[in-house]
Amino acid sequence: MGQNLQNGEKLRPVDLARRHGLSTQAVRNYEAAGILPAADRTAAGYRTYTPLHARALRAFLALVPGHGHPTATAIMQAVNRGAADEAFRLIDESHARSLDDRRTLQAVERALRGLSRRTGAAHDAAPIRPGRTFIGPLAEELGVRPATLRKWEDAGLVRPRRDPVTGYRVYDESDVRDARLAHQLRRGGYLLEQIAPLIQQVRTAGGLEPLEDALRDWRDRLSARSRAMLTGAAELEAYLRARA
């Protein structure tokens, strides 16, 4: 990509595809989605791209690992229609989610360290505390659907009690802890059947050790995502300069 972006070089879809390890259909799809600027056409109707299109494609591919495909797509669409502020807002929101993930992870680690100092406080023996909550508020706090909490309950990840009068599910502090831990591990890519034994370890005061590998893996993923965001930002800035 050391060529002058204003040198008028014409690229075929196959040229752009080969440079980035893609299929020509993928390049066409990216253009149709607004990820790339609209291509010029020859008299015969064939698409012709330029180094500016190559720069846009490079920026998009660099944004995906840090922001995910949908957000990276929305960022490029905003840039290509001249709405840079909208693109910056999307980037800021993505960074905010990453920060929230870090804070949640730290909160889980602190909770588990506190739990490891407890001695065999069984879940079933724990009374419902004044800080109890219900399925709607807990789902809202975690950003999931109530149906997700019911699914976690079926998998044994949370074990709310039933109010004897209303029949509503009641989540006490230990239930909320289990739900937060399940949520964090799900965001880390773990399956329900992988999470269940980890939560059981927590319930029996097994401490932080059974979760060290899982939490270390999630920290590594967060670090990799943050670094990918830096790479994506550099490539997007290069594309913005080229457009200007």
PDB file of C-alpha atoms in Angstrom:
ATOM      1  CA  MET A   1       0.000   0.000   0.000  1.00  0.00           C
ATOM      2  CA  GLY A   2       2.955   2.308  -0.510  1.00  0.00           C
ATOM      3  CA  GLN A   3       1.488   3.726  -3.720  1.00  0.00           C
ATOM      4  CA  ASN A   4       0.146   7.248  -3.991  1.00  0.00           C
ATOM      5  CA  LEU A   5      -3.577   7.007  -3.424  1.00  0.00           C
ATOM      6  CA  GLN A   6      -4.148   9.758  -5.953  1.00  0.00           C
ATOM      7  CA  ASN A   7      -2.175   8.133  -8.781  1.00  0.00           C
ATOM      8  CA  GLY A   8      -5.272   6.987 -10.662  1.00  0.00           C
ATOM      9  CA  GLU A   9      -4.368   3.296 -10.526  1.00  0.00           C
ATOM     10  CA  LYS A  10      -7.291   1.117 -11.573  1.00  0.00           C
ATOM     11  CA  LEU A  11      -7.889  -2.148  -9.778  1.00  0.00           C
ATOM     12  CA  ARG A  12     -10.143  -5.006 -10.763  1.00  0.00           C
ATOM     13  CA  PRO A  13     -12.234  -6.767  -8.095  1.00  0.00           C
ATOM     14  CA  VAL A  14      -9.846  -9.716  -8.318  1.00  0.00           C
ATOM     15  CA  ASP A  15      -6.869  -7.425  -7.648  1.00  0.00           C
ATOM     16  CA  LEU A  16      -8.487  -6.037  -4.511  1.00  0.00           C
ATOM     17  CA  ALA A  17      -9.552  -9.503  -3.405  1.00  0.00           C
ATOM     18  CA  ARG A  18      -6.111 -11.070  -3.811  1.00  0.00           C
ATOM     19  CA  ARG A  19      -4.383  -8.289  -1.898  1.00  0.00           C
ATOM     20  CA  HIS A  20      -6.544  -9.014   1.138  1.00  0.00           C
ATOM     21  CA  GLY A  21      -7.100 -12.766   0.897  1.00  0.00           C
ATOM     22  CA  LEU A  22     -10.770 -12.446  -0.053  1.00  0.00           C
ATOM     23  CA  SER A  23     -13.040 -13.658  -2.785  1.00  0.00           C
ATOM     24  CA  THR A  24     -14.143 -11.251  -5.508  1.00  0.00           C
ATOM     25  CA  GLN A  25     -17.732 -11.788  -4.374  1.00  0.00           C
ATOM     26  CA  ALA A  26     -16.798 -10.639  -0.870  1.00  0.00           C
ATOM     27  CA  VAL A  27     -15.381  -7.418  -2.319  1.00  0.00           C
ATOM     28  CA  ARG A  28     -18.590  -6.832  -4.275  1.00  0.00           C
ATOM     29  CA  ASN A  29     -20.647  -7.539  -1.159  1.00  0.00           C
ATOM     30  CA  TYR A  30     -18.629  -5.036   0.859  1.00  0.00           C
ATOM     31  CA  GLU A  31     -19.227  -2.398  -1.780  1.00  0.00           C
ATOM     32  CA  ALA A  32     -22.953  -3.172  -1.880  1.00  0.00           C
ATOM     33  CA  ALA A  33     -23.081  -2.862   1.921  1.00  0.00           C
ATOM     34  CA  GLY A  34     -21.454   0.576   1.869  1.00  0.00           C
ATOM     35  CA  ILE A  35     -18.240  -0.621   3.504  1.00  0.00           C
ATOM     36  CA  LEU A  36     -16.376   0.470   0.379  1.00  0.00           C
ATOM     37  CA  PRO A  37     -17.114   3.600  -1.649  1.00  0.00           C
ATOM     38  CA  ALA A  38     -19.075   2.985  -4.834  1.00  0.00           C
ATOM     39  CA  ALA A  39     -16.851   1.761  -7.646  1.00  0.00           C
ATOM     40  CA  ASP A  40     -16.616   3.365 -11.061  1.00  0.00           C
ATOM     41  CA  ARG A  41     -17.713   1.348 -14.064  1.00  0.00           C
ATOM     42  CA  THR A  42     -16.073   0.831 -17.429  1.00  0.00           C
ATOM     43  CA  ALA A  43     -18.000   1.321 -20.656  1.00  0.00           C
ATOM     44  CA  ALA A  44     -18.611  -2.418 -20.596  1.00  0.00           C
ATOM     45  CA  GLY A  45     -20.039  -2.220 -17.077  1.00  0.00           C
ATOM     46  CA  TYR A  46     -17.124  -3.734 -15.187  1.00  0.00           C
ATOM     47  CA  ARG A  47     -16.233  -2.394 -11.729  1.00  0.00           C
ATOM     48  CA  THR A  48     -12.971  -0.516 -11.318  1.00  0.00           C
ATOM     49  CA  TYR A  49     -11.483   0.208  -7.925  1.00  0.00           C
ATOM     50  CA  THR A  50      -8.634   2.463  -6.819  1.00  0.00           C
ATOM     51  CA  PRO A  51      -6.040   2.426  -4.023  1.00  0.00           C
ATOM     52  CA  LEU A  52      -8.570   4.417  -1.993  1.00  0.00           C
ATOM     53  CA  HIS A  53     -10.907   1.415  -2.099  1.00  0.00           C
ATOM     54  CA  ALA A  54      -7.996  -0.782  -1.024  1.00  0.00           C
ATOM     55  CA  ARG A  55      -7.379   1.565   1.903  1.00  0.00           C
ATOM     56  CA  ALA A  56     -11.066   1.370   2.879  1.00  0.00           C
ATOM     57  CA  LEU A  57     -11.001  -2.409   2.755  1.00  0.00           C
ATOM     58  CA  ARG A  58      -7.848  -2.507   4.831  1.00  0.00           C
ATOM     59  CA  ALA A  59      -9.432  -0.224   7.419  1.00  0.00           C
ATOM     60  CA  PHE A  60     -12.567  -2.371   7.634  1.00  0.00           C
ATOM     61  CA  LEU A  61     -10.641  -5.616   8.036  1.00  0.00           C
ATOM     62  CA  ALA A  62      -8.553  -3.996  10.778  1.00  0.00           C
ATOM     63  CA  LEU A  63     -11.661  -2.754  12.613  1.00  0.00           C
ATOM     64  CA  VAL A  64     -13.420  -6.130  12.706  1.00  0.00           C
ATOM     65  CA  PRO A  65     -11.223  -7.910  15.312  1.00  0.00           C
ATOM     66  CA  GLY A  66     -11.603  -5.083  17.824  1.00  0.00           C
ATOM     67  CA  HIS A  67     -15.178  -3.944  17.231  1.00  0.00           C
ATOM     68  CA  GLY A  68     -16.905  -6.919  15.632  1.00  0.00           C
ATOM     69  CA  HIS A  69     -18.341  -7.186  12.134  1.00  0.00           C
ATOM     70  CA  PRO A  70     -21.627  -5.273  12.693  1.00  0.00           C
ATOM     71  CA  THR A  71     -19.969  -2.283  14.387  1.00  0.00           C
ATOM     72  CA  ALA A  72     -17.073  -2.208  11.911  1.00  0.00           C
ATOM     73  CA  THR A  73     -19.629  -2.202   9.092  1.00  0.00           C
ATOM     74  CA  ALA A  74     -21.569   0.671  10.658  1.00  0.00           C
ATOM     75  CA  ILE A  75     -18.362   2.667  11.172  1.00  0.00           C
ATOM     76  CA  MET A  76     -17.329   2.342   7.535  1.00  0.00           C
ATOM     77  CA  GLN A  77     -20.839   3.100   6.304  1.00  0.00           C
ATOM     78  CA  ALA A  78     -20.864   6.296   8.354  1.00  0.00           C
ATOM     79  CA  VAL A  79     -17.453   7.379   7.080  1.00  0.00           C
ATOM     80  CA  ASN A  80     -18.371   6.706   3.468  1.00  0.00           C
ATOM     81  CA  ARG A  81     -21.510   8.803   3.664  1.00  0.00           C
ATOM     82  CA  GLY A  82     -19.566  11.659   5.248  1.00  0.00           C
ATOM     83  CA  ALA A  83     -20.888  11.172   8.803  1.00  0.00           C
ATOM     84  CA  ALA A  84     -17.554  10.989  10.632  1.00  0.00           C
ATOM     85  CA  ASP A  85     -19.097  12.034  13.956  1.00  0.00           C
ATOM     86  CA  GLU A  86     -21.419   9.036  13.806  1.00  0.00           C
ATOM     87  CA  ALA A  87     -18.411   6.779  13.180  1.00  0.00           C
ATOM     88  CA  PHE A  88     -16.596   8.283  16.168  1.00  0.00           C
ATOM     89  CA  ARG A  89     -19.660   7.743  18.356  1.00  0.00           C
ATOM     90  CA  LEU A  90     -19.763   4.069  17.390  1.00  0.00           C
ATOM     91  CA  ILE A  91     -16.074   3.723  18.210  1.00  0.00           C
ATOM     92  CA  ASP A  92     -16.569   5.418  21.579  1.00  0.00           C
ATOM     93  CA  GLU A  93     -19.452   3.076  22.409  1.00  0.00           C
ATOM     94  CA  SER A  94     -17.341   0.069  21.532  1.00  0.00           C
ATOM     95  CA  HIS A  95     -14.541   1.292  23.800  1.00  0.00           C
ATOM     96  CA  ALA A  96     -17.088   1.863  26.564  1.00  0.00           C
ATOM     97  CA  ARG A  97     -18.290  -1.747  26.243  1.00  0.00           C
ATOM     98  CA  SER A  98     -14.704  -2.940  26.470  1.00  0.00           C
ATOM     99  CA  LEU A  99     -14.160  -0.882  29.606  1.00  0.00           C
ATOM    100  CA  ASP A 100     -17.378  -2.275  31.071  1.00  0.00           C
ATOM    101  CA  ASP A 101     -16.115  -5.799  30.374  1.00  0.00           C
ATOM    102  CA  ARG A 102     -12.919  -5.035  32.274  1.00  0.00           C
ATOM    103  CA  ARG A 103     -14.802  -3.580  35.210  1.00  0.00           C
ATOM    104  CA  THR A 104     -17.159  -6.557  35.301  1.00  0.00           C
ATOM    105  CA  LEU A 105     -14.234  -8.959  35.248  1.00  0.00           C
ATOM    106  CA  GLN A 106     -12.564  -7.106  38.100  1.00  0.00           C
ATOM    107  CA  ALA A 107     -15.812  -7.183  40.081  1.00  0.00           C
ATOM    108  CA  VAL A 108     -16.125 -10.950  39.549  1.00  0.00           C
ATOM    109  CA  GLU A 109     -12.526 -11.475  40.671  1.00  0.00           C
ATOM    110  CA  ARG A 110     -13.097  -9.416  43.806  1.00  0.00           C
ATOM    111  CA  ALA A 111     -16.303 -11.308  44.562  1.00  0.00           C
ATOM    112  CA  LEU A 112     -14.560 -14.652  44.132  1.00  0.00           C
ATOM    113  CA  ARG A 113     -11.661 -13.639  46.339  1.00  0.00           C
ATOM    114  CA  GLY A 114     -14.136 -12.650  49.004  1.00  0.00           C
ATOM    115  CA  LEU A 115     -15.954 -15.920  48.534  1.00  0.00           C
ATOM    116  CA  SER A 116     -12.765 -17.956  48.929  1.00  0.00           C
ATOM    117  CA  ARG A 117     -12.434 -16.580  52.463  1.00  0.00           C
ATOM    118  CA  ARG A 118     -15.786 -18.002  53.410  1.00  0.00           C
ATOM    119  CA  THR A 119     -15.871 -21.497  54.844  1.00  0.00           C
ATOM    120  CA  GLY A 120     -18.394 -23.812  53.311  1.00  0.00           C
ATOM    121  CA  ALA A 121     -21.408 -21.516  53.188  1.00  0.00           C
ATOM    122  CA  ALA A 122     -23.743 -23.716  51.179  1.00  0.00           C
ATOM    123  CA  HIS A 123     -26.076 -22.031  48.710  1.00  0.00           C
ATOM    124  CA  ASP A 124     -29.171 -23.823  49.989  1.00  0.00           C
ATOM    125  CA  ALA A 125     -28.540 -22.693  53.553  1.00  0.00           C
ATOM    126  CA  ALA A 126     -28.213 -19.026  52.651  1.00  0.00           C
ATOM    127  CA  PRO A 127     -31.268 -17.007  53.696  1.00  0.00           C
ATOM    128  CA  ILE A 128     -32.881 -14.534  51.350  1.00  0.00           C
ATOM    129  CA  ARG A 129     -31.326 -11.194  52.144  1.00  0.00           C
ATOM    130  CA  PRO A 130     -33.006  -7.805  52.139  1.00  0.00           C
ATOM    131  CA  GLY A 131     -31.189  -7.042  48.870  1.00  0.00           C
ATOM    132  CA  ARG A 132     -33.176  -9.630  46.953  1.00  0.00           C
ATOM    133  CA  THR A 133     -34.390  -8.904  43.450  1.00  0.00           C
ATOM    134  CA  PHE A 134     -36.653 -10.369  40.795  1.00  0.00           C
ATOM    135  CA  ILE A 135     -36.120 -11.628  37.282  1.00  0.00           C
ATOM    136  CA  GLY A 136     -37.003  -8.393  35.473  1.00  0.00           C
ATOM    137  CA  PRO A 137     -34.622  -6.048  37.317  1.00  0.00           C
ATOM    138  CA  LEU A 138     -31.811  -8.620  37.254  1.00  0.00           C
ATOM    139  CA  ALA A 139     -32.226  -9.209  33.524  1.00  0.00           C
ATOM    140  CA  GLU A 140     -32.178  -5.445  32.946  1.00  0.00           C
ATOM    141  CA  GLU A 141     -29.016  -5.027  35.025  1.00  0.00           C
ATOM    142  CA  LEU A 142     -27.206  -7.730  33.040  1.00  0.00           C
ATOM    143  CA  GLY A 143     -28.543  -6.606  29.682  1.00  0.00           C
ATOM    144  CA  VAL A 144     -30.154  -9.967  28.906  1.00  0.00           C
ATOM    145  CA  ARG A 145     -33.704 -11.178  28.408  1.00  0.00           C
ATOM    146  CA  PRO A 146     -35.665 -12.768  31.265  1.00  0.00           C
ATOM    147  CA  ALA A 147     -35.848 -15.856  29.065  1.00  0.00           C
ATOM    148  CA  THR A 148     -32.043 -16.048  29.232  1.00  0.00           C
ATOM    149  CA  LEU A 149     -32.150 -16.168  33.031  1.00  0.00           C
ATOM    150  CA  ARG A 150     -34.770 -18.917  32.858  1.00  0.00           C
ATOM    151  CA  LYS A 151     -32.496 -20.835  30.490  1.00  0.00           C
ATOM    152  CA  TRP A 152     -29.601 -20.424  32.912  1.00  0.00           C
ATOM    153  CA  GLU A 153     -31.864 -21.696  35.671  1.00  0.00           C
ATOM    154  CA  ASP A 154     -32.681 -24.799  33.632  1.00  0.00           C
ATOM    155  CA  ALA A 155     -28.924 -25.361  33.197  1.00  0.00           C
ATOM    156  CA  GLY A 156     -28.325 -25.008  36.929  1.00  0.00           C
ATOM    157  CA  LEU A 157     -26.358 -21.759  36.696  1.00  0.00           C
ATOM    158  CA  VAL A 158     -28.803 -19.868  38.917  1.00  0.00           C
ATOM    159  CA  ARG A 159     -31.170 -21.287  41.517  1.00  0.00           C
ATOM    160  CA  PRO A 160     -33.709 -18.654  42.544  1.00  0.00           C
ATOM    161  CA  ARG A 161     -36.339 -19.462  45.098  1.00  0.00           C
ATOM    162  CA  ARG A 162     -40.064 -18.953  44.608  1.00  0.00           C
ATOM    163  CA  ASP A 163     -42.025 -16.467  46.653  1.00  0.00           C
ATOM    164  CA  PRO A 164     -44.579 -18.633  48.530  1.00  0.00           C
ATOM    165  CA  VAL A 165     -47.341 -16.078  47.989  1.00  0.00           C
ATOM    166  CA  THR A 166     -46.829 -14.824  44.441  1.00  0.00           C
ATOM    167  CA  GLY A 167     -44.810 -17.688  42.983  1.00  0.00           C
ATOM    168  CA  TYR A 168     -42.329 -15.172  41.523  1.00  0.00           C
ATOM    169  CA  ARG A 169     -38.657 -16.059  41.265  1.00  0.00           C
ATOM    170  CA  VAL A 170     -36.616 -14.385  44.004  1.00  0.00           C
ATOM    171  CA  TYR A 171     -32.860 -13.860  43.570  1.00  0.00           C
ATOM    172  CA  ASP A 172     -30.811 -13.180  46.689  1.00  0.00           C
ATOM    173  CA  GLU A 173     -27.227 -11.876  46.752  1.00  0.00           C
ATOM    174  CA  SER A 174     -25.667 -15.266  46.055  1.00  0.00           C
ATOM    175  CA  ASP A 175     -28.054 -15.799  43.126  1.00  0.00           C
ATOM    176  CA  VAL A 176     -27.103 -12.396  41.724  1.00  0.00           C
ATOM    177  CA  ARG A 177     -23.426 -13.309  42.112  1.00  0.00           C
ATOM    178  CA  ASP A 178     -23.979 -16.557  40.200  1.00  0.00           C
ATOM    179  CA  ALA A 179     -25.881 -14.709  37.460  1.00  0.00           C
ATOM    180  CA  ARG A 180     -23.131 -12.111  37.095  1.00  0.00           C
ATOM    181  CA  LEU A 181     -20.488 -14.804  36.921  1.00  0.00           C
ATOM    182  CA  ALA A 182     -22.492 -16.756  34.337  1.00  0.00           C
ATOM    183  CA  HIS A 183     -22.958 -13.582  32.306  1.00  0.00           C
ATOM    184  CA  GLN A 184     -19.243 -12.794  32.376  1.00  0.00           C
ATOM    185  CA  LEU A 185     -18.225 -16.289  31.320  1.00  0.00           C
ATOM    186  CA  ARG A 186     -20.830 -16.351  28.558  1.00  0.00           C
ATOM    187  CA  ARG A 187     -19.366 -13.119  27.214  1.00  0.00           C
ATOM    188  CA  GLY A 188     -16.004 -14.845  27.316  1.00  0.00           C
ATOM    189  CA  GLY A 189     -17.302 -17.514  24.956  1.00  0.00           C
ATOM    190  CA  TYR A 190     -17.939 -20.318  27.450  1.00  0.00           C
ATOM    191  CA  LEU A 191     -20.789 -22.775  26.991  1.00  0.00           C
ATOM    192  CA  LEU A 192     -23.453 -23.360  29.615  1.00  0.00           C
ATOM    193  CA  GLU A 193     -22.176 -26.875  30.288  1.00  0.00           C
ATOM    194  CA  GLN A 194     -18.697 -25.435  30.875  1.00  0.00           C
ATOM    195  CA  ILE A 195     -19.959 -22.756  33.239  1.00  0.00           C
ATOM    196  CA  ALA A 196     -22.105 -24.988  35.453  1.00  0.00           C
ATOM    197  CA  PRO A 197     -19.224 -26.833  37.197  1.00  0.00           C
ATOM    198  CA  LEU A 198     -17.345 -23.567  37.726  1.00  0.00           C
ATOM    199  CA  ILE A 199     -20.317 -21.995  39.468  1.00  0.00           C
ATOM    200  CA  GLN A 200     -20.731 -25.136  41.559  1.00  0.00           C
ATOM    201  CA  GLN A 201     -17.146 -24.711  42.706  1.00  0.00           C
ATOM    202  CA  VAL A 202     -17.947 -21.163  43.743  1.00  0.00           C
ATOM    203  CA  ARG A 203     -21.049 -22.291  45.621  1.00  0.00           C
ATOM    204  CA  THR A 204     -19.052 -24.764  47.671  1.00  0.00           C
ATOM    205  CA  ALA A 205     -16.473 -22.084  48.536  1.00  0.00           C
ATOM    206  CA  GLY A 206     -13.896 -23.566  46.207  1.00  0.00           C
ATOM    207  CA  GLY A 207     -12.412 -20.085  45.815  1.00  0.00           C
ATOM    208  CA  LEU A 208     -10.799 -18.409  42.854  1.00  0.00           C
ATOM    209  CA  GLU A 209      -8.435 -21.209  41.856  1.00  0.00           C
ATOM    210  CA  PRO A 210     -10.943 -23.270  39.807  1.00  0.00           C
ATOM    211  CA  LEU A 211     -11.657 -20.174  37.735  1.00  0.00           C
ATOM    212  CA  GLU A 212      -8.118 -18.882  37.295  1.00  0.00           C
ATOM    213  CA  ASP A 213      -7.648 -20.372  33.822  1.00  0.00           C
ATOM    214  CA  ALA A 214     -11.034 -19.132  32.615  1.00  0.00           C
ATOM    215  CA  LEU A 215     -10.488 -15.628  33.976  1.00  0.00           C
ATOM    216  CA  ARG A 216      -6.930 -15.488  32.624  1.00  0.00           C
ATOM    217  CA  ASP A 217      -8.203 -16.486  29.202  1.00  0.00           C
ATOM    218  CA  TRP A 218     -10.851 -13.741  29.309  1.00  0.00           C
ATOM    219  CA  ARG A 219      -8.268 -11.146  30.375  1.00  0.00           C
ATOM    220  CA  ASP A 220      -6.098 -12.201  27.437  1.00  0.00           C
ATOM    221  CA  ARG A 221      -9.074 -11.802  25.097  1.00  0.00           C
ATOM    222  CA  LEU A 222      -9.741  -8.303  26.415  1.00  0.00           C
ATOM    223  CA  SER A 223      -6.102  -7.347  25.923  1.00  0.00           C
ATOM    224  CA  ALA A 224      -6.120  -8.732  22.382  1.00  0.00           C
ATOM    225  CA  ARG A 225      -9.301  -6.801  21.632  1.00  0.00           C
ATOM    226  CA  SER A 226      -7.831  -3.565  22.988  1.00  0.00           C
ATOM    227  CA  ARG A 227      -4.735  -3.979  20.858  1.00  0.00           C
ATOM    228  CA  ALA A 228      -6.880  -4.748  17.812  1.00  0.00           C
ATOM    229  CA  MET A 229      -8.787  -1.515  18.463  1.00  0.00           C
ATOM    230  CA  LEU A 230      -5.490   0.391  18.283  1.00  0.00           C
ATOM    231  CA  THR A 231      -4.663  -1.237  14.955  1.00  0.00           C
ATOM    232  CA  GLY A 232      -8.137  -0.504  13.629  1.00  0.00           C
ATOM    233  CA  ALA A 233      -7.897   3.129  14.726  1.00  0.00           C
ATOM    234  CA  ALA A 234      -4.604   3.578  12.882  1.00  0.00           C
ATOM    235  CA  GLU A 235      -5.966   2.111   9.655  1.00  0.00           C
ATOM    236  CA  LEU A 236      -9.187   4.120   9.886  1.00  0.00           C
ATOM    237  CA  GLU A 237      -7.222   7.322  10.449  1.00  0.00           C
ATOM    238  CA  ALA A 238      -5.139   6.531   7.353  1.00  0.00           C
ATOM    239  CA  TYR A 239      -8.345   6.041   5.353  1.00  0.00           C
ATOM    240  CA  LEU A 240      -9.815   9.301   6.645  1.00  0.00           C
ATOM    241  CA  ARG A 241      -6.662  11.168   5.607  1.00  0.00           C
ATOM    242  CA  ALA A 242      -6.773   9.534   2.187  1.00  0.00           C
ATOM    243  CA  ARG A 243     -10.406  10.568   1.709  1.00  0.00           C
ATOM    244  CA  ALA A 244      -9.578  14.134   2.684  1.00  0.00           C
TER     245      ALA A 244
END
